[in-house]
Structure formats: C-alpha cells, structure tokens
C-alpha cells in the first residue's frame, strides 16, 4: 500500500484503505512520513458519535491529529526544513487572510482546515502534507513519541497562558485527564509554586502528583461546590487559588472552581461537557473573576511546548500507558472507550518497500 490510512466509514465502523500519496500544494509545503500518533478524545468522540457539535462526519474520514514524523519531501521554497528532519505536526492550517489570522488569533479562524475534523482527513496514515511553518523541528533529545504529545501539551500551554499563571502563585486544575495533567505541568513550569489537581480517580491524581502537582483532592459525593471549595481552601491552609483551570467540562467542577478562587482570580475553561450548565453568576460577579474560553493553540504555543519537553521541564513520557502497531489502531480506540490508560500511541505504518 502506498499510503495506508485508518479511515472512519461511519459510527463504530473503521477500515484500512490505501489512499493516494498526498502531493505538495504549495512550494512552501512539506510531506511528512507519520511515525507516531496519539489518540485524542475528539478522535474517539467522532468514532463513537459521528459528530462534535456542528462538525458532522458525512463521508469517510481519516482519523488522528496528534502526530510526529519525518520530512520526506520539501517544496521549492521551503527554507526551514530539509529531508530527514523530525517534526511535530501542528495539525490545523488557517486561511491566513481573515481578521483573526491577521491579528494573531489564527486558532479562531472560521476557515481552519484541521486534521480529522470534518471534512478534512487526519494523520493516521503514512504520509501527510503541511506548510513548513506548521511543522516544528524536534531537537535531538526529543523523541518522536514525545513529538506526538506536543499537540496536547500545546493545548495546555495555550490554556495556561490564557490563565496568566504567575511565578509564586497557586493554581488549581480540575480534571486529571491528559490535558489537565499537562496543565498541572505547565503551570509548575510557568512558576506556580502550589498546584492542586482535582479528580474523582485516585490513580489519575497519583500521576498528577508524580508529574507536577503539589496537592490533590477528590470531591466527596453529596458535597455542594461551595462545600468542596471550603475543603480545598482548608487543604491549602486557608489560601484561595489565584488561578483555576477546568479541564473536565463537568458542571460541578466549573462551579467549584468559581467558589474556590480568590477575589480577582483568573479562570479558564478548557474542558467541554454539556452545552449549557448552571453557573454561579453572583459568586463570579462579586469576586470580579476574569474568565477565558480556550480553543486549541495559537502563535508560539507549539514552539514553547517543544522547548518545555527539550528542557526537561515537562516529562510527557509519563503519560504514555500503551503503544500499539498501526494495524491494531482500532484496538487502541477501544482501550480509550473502556477508560484504560492515559495516553495511547499508535505507531505509523511500516515504511514503504
């Protein structure tokens, strides 16, 4: 097969296809041979539900978008990369023309072509094409496995930058899935001296403590958000966090975050859950909390993520729990659905003969 690809046909129906080898569309493009791909919750959601909001899978689509690989072809005007370079793929290419793109918020571009977001194919294939400026070269001390985890780390970098975490501060992160865990690590790297991880699963909190968190908290069944907040403040010796990030999307976590924050604190919503929830508007208002939504990543986030890994400030390898061959890709999705593991990597197809 020239370009073996893992294709979602419809909900819970996937197959391997030999897709055409993609051609360079611009002299600034490069073709990458995919070597490692992580599974994201969005990939699994498309696999199980066929849609995320208004993005609906209407035709067969290659899954995957957390990838790293090796450059095998470069366009005539490519100047920053050469054949053989190992790169992390930033998998969303904006239009470059709209007001959002021109003002430095390209992640908000309405015409974004994002891998494995309908109708665009993803990276679970042998070859993928991107503009050179959406490939970040990996230093020699960063592996291709780590390179695949640069994508979720970049999400965490973007979230934590929006939170404006400061040196010497206290940060609390709700949800210890991959993004929440990485937000703990980035908050610590940004200088937070107290990092609290909140989750319902002790094993995830154990990983958070091993990775970066200084404290952990499991909400008790039956407690209100205000009661959980009071217990967290007690855990911190009476101190209220300066910054809160919700990476769970769960309404109780969102509410607890608002109750636990200090006056004038900063809050960022990173997790997605129910489309609408009850919200403690009075608490939010009288505390004069600054709140942000967070979507994907923007200028410099990928580069900073790579630098955090290369410097050893964030050890993304600790998140890897399973590794599977390309031909076993569907099994990897089933593991995620069963709630097994934290980050599962799928090896790229075997090199072409």
XYZ file of N, CA and C in Angstrom, residues 3-7 16 32-44 61-70 87-91 114-116 121-130 138 143-152 178 297 302 316 319-333 335-336 342-350:
264
model
N -0.137 4.525 0.601
C -0.437 5.415 1.714
C -1.539 4.795 2.578
N -1.209 3.734 3.325
C -2.214 3.102 4.180
C -2.778 4.103 5.178
N -4.104 4.089 5.322
C -4.784 5.080 6.150
C -5.874 4.411 6.976
N -6.049 4.898 8.197
C -7.074 4.381 9.112
C -8.295 5.271 8.970
N -9.350 4.736 8.371
C -10.478 5.536 7.913
C -11.748 5.184 8.677
N -9.039 -0.034 6.972
C -7.777 0.444 6.411
C -7.948 0.580 4.896
N 5.321 14.673 5.129
C 5.865 14.022 6.326
C 5.442 12.566 6.340
N 6.375 11.689 6.670
C 6.042 10.296 6.926
C 5.720 10.169 8.411
N 4.458 9.855 8.713
C 3.983 9.816 10.097
C 4.597 8.618 10.835
N 5.158 8.885 12.012
C 5.810 7.833 12.805
C 5.084 7.513 14.107
N 4.446 8.511 14.715
C 3.730 8.292 15.974
C 2.496 9.192 16.010
N 1.390 8.620 16.509
C 0.153 9.394 16.639
C -0.528 9.038 17.954
N -0.871 10.046 18.712
C -1.626 9.846 19.937
C -3.117 9.918 19.653
N -3.912 9.270 20.504
C -5.367 9.324 20.362
C -5.915 10.412 21.277
N -6.736 11.271 20.676
C -7.366 12.367 21.411
C -8.832 12.036 21.667
N -9.396 12.662 22.671
C -10.808 12.464 22.960
C -11.704 12.828 21.795
N -11.301 13.807 21.004
C -12.131 14.195 19.859
C -12.159 13.084 18.812
N -11.021 12.418 18.597
C -10.997 11.280 17.668
C -11.990 10.212 18.116
N -11.967 9.910 19.399
C -12.841 8.875 19.941
C -14.297 9.304 19.847
N -13.550 9.432 6.639
C -12.554 10.405 7.100
C -11.418 9.691 7.823
N -10.187 10.027 7.473
C -9.014 9.524 8.185
C -8.980 10.170 9.564
N -8.805 9.369 10.597
C -8.771 9.872 11.966
C -7.345 10.287 12.357
N -7.222 10.899 13.522
C -5.912 11.237 14.089
C -5.458 12.653 13.805
N -4.840 13.290 14.831
C -4.248 14.619 14.610
C -3.080 14.925 15.554
N -2.771 14.015 16.477
C -1.631 14.238 17.388
C -0.436 13.445 16.860
N 0.354 14.051 16.003
C 1.368 13.252 15.296
C 2.739 13.914 15.235
N 3.716 13.031 15.040
C 5.090 13.441 14.743
C 5.614 12.523 13.655
N 6.564 13.020 12.875
C 7.091 12.204 11.790
C 8.371 12.772 11.219
N 8.723 12.263 10.045
C 9.986 12.621 9.396
C 9.686 13.231 8.024
N 9.811 16.116 12.961
C 8.967 17.263 13.281
C 7.715 16.848 14.050
N 7.211 17.785 14.853
C 5.870 17.684 15.419
C 4.936 18.433 14.480
N 3.771 17.847 14.213
C 2.829 18.433 13.269
C 1.789 19.270 14.004
N 1.713 20.560 13.706
C 0.593 21.373 14.172
C -0.523 21.191 13.150
N -1.608 20.500 13.531
C -2.498 19.927 12.519
C -3.633 20.810 12.027
N -8.545 21.666 9.802
C -7.963 20.948 10.938
C -8.065 19.445 10.711
N -6.957 18.760 10.939
C -6.899 17.309 10.695
C -7.956 16.561 11.501
N -8.633 15.635 10.841
C -9.654 14.784 11.459
C -10.789 15.595 12.055
N -9.302 15.169 6.305
C -8.696 13.928 6.776
C -7.620 14.196 7.820
N -7.393 13.176 8.665
C -6.403 13.274 9.719
C -5.080 12.637 9.368
N -4.319 12.319 10.396
C -2.910 11.947 10.244
C -2.616 10.470 10.483
N -3.632 9.643 10.709
C -3.382 8.214 10.877
C -3.229 7.570 9.499
N -2.092 7.833 8.931
C -1.768 7.395 7.572
C -0.240 7.382 7.465
N 0.254 7.018 6.303
C 1.712 7.034 6.139
C 2.224 8.442 5.824
N 1.532 9.152 4.961
C 2.016 10.459 4.513
C 0.981 11.546 4.755
N 1.473 12.709 5.158
C 0.624 13.867 5.397
C 1.373 15.112 4.948
N 0.652 16.084 4.388
C 1.265 17.309 3.874
C 0.846 18.507 4.718
N 1.827 19.343 5.057
C 1.584 20.583 5.805
C 2.504 21.683 5.285
N 12.028 18.926 15.834
C 12.310 18.379 17.153
C 13.810 18.379 17.419
N 12.173 12.695 21.455
C 11.827 11.538 20.629
C 10.570 11.811 19.802
N 10.321 10.934 18.844
C 9.102 11.050 18.045
C 7.860 10.766 18.896
N 7.972 9.886 19.878
C 6.852 9.668 20.795
C 6.524 10.956 21.547
N 7.556 11.604 22.064
C 7.335 12.881 22.742
C 6.789 13.917 21.763
N 7.264 13.849 20.521
C 6.791 14.779 19.500
C 5.300 14.665 19.257
N 4.765 13.443 19.321
C 3.322 13.259 19.138
C 2.535 13.889 20.282
N 3.140 13.941 21.472
C 2.459 14.519 22.632
C 2.607 16.028 22.716
N 3.316 16.608 21.752
C 3.423 18.066 21.700
C 2.046 18.689 21.433
N 1.186 17.974 20.705
C -0.145 18.540 20.412
C -0.947 18.772 21.693
N -1.206 17.754 22.533
C -1.937 18.050 23.768
C -1.173 18.980 24.704
N -5.471 13.766 30.171
C -4.218 14.215 29.561
C -4.017 15.727 29.575
N -4.772 26.034 20.018
C -3.494 26.682 20.334
C -3.229 27.754 19.303
N 3.150 25.833 20.059
C 3.845 24.595 19.701
C 5.339 24.699 19.987
N 6.531 14.478 29.264
C 5.305 13.933 28.663
C 5.320 12.414 28.597
N 2.912 10.171 30.621
C 1.509 9.987 30.262
C 1.288 8.765 29.386
N 2.345 8.246 28.768
C 2.194 7.140 27.820
C 1.969 5.836 28.584
N 0.811 5.212 28.342
C 0.494 3.960 29.030
C 0.411 2.768 28.079
N 0.145 3.024 26.800
C 0.031 1.940 25.827
C 0.649 2.367 24.502
N 1.216 1.376 23.818
C 1.746 1.575 22.466
C 1.208 0.449 21.588
N 0.647 0.796 20.428
C 0.101 -0.243 19.544
C 0.627 -0.045 18.125
N 0.626 -1.122 17.368
C 1.012 -1.072 15.966
C -0.115 -0.424 15.149
N 0.246 0.080 13.984
C -0.731 0.736 13.122
C -1.895 -0.191 12.795
N -1.591 -1.452 12.521
C -2.644 -2.390 12.137
C -3.595 -2.715 13.288
N -3.233 -2.307 14.508
C -4.086 -2.526 15.678
C -4.733 -1.229 16.158
N -4.834 -0.258 15.259
C -5.326 1.071 15.642
C -6.711 1.027 16.275
N -7.606 0.179 15.743
C -8.956 0.134 16.311
C -8.930 -0.343 17.754
N -8.021 -1.244 18.079
C -7.912 -1.714 19.460
C -7.535 -0.567 20.396
N -6.721 0.341 19.896
C -6.342 1.498 20.703
C -7.569 2.349 21.036
N -8.446 2.528 20.053
C -9.665 3.307 20.292
C -10.546 2.595 21.321
N -9.575 0.715 23.731
C -8.972 0.879 25.052
C -9.387 2.211 25.672
N -9.391 3.263 24.836
C -9.791 4.585 25.332
C -11.251 4.566 25.764
N -3.868 6.332 29.933
C -3.914 7.795 29.894
C -3.682 8.266 28.466
N -2.512 7.949 27.926
C -2.223 8.323 26.542
C -1.771 7.088 25.785
N -2.447 6.817 24.677
C -2.143 5.656 23.855
C -1.560 6.123 22.527
N -0.404 5.574 22.173
C 0.263 5.950 20.932
C 0.120 4.842 19.897
N -0.117 5.261 18.667
C -0.207 4.337 17.536
C 1.015 4.570 16.645
N 1.767 3.514 16.439
C 2.953 3.614 15.579
C 2.517 3.834 14.130
N 3.301 4.581 13.381
C 2.984 4.807 11.979
C 3.097 3.533 11.175
N 2.505 3.528 9.958
C 2.615 2.337 9.092
C 4.076 1.991 8.834
N 4.333 0.724 8.578
C 5.689 0.309 8.247
C 6.157 1.064 7.010
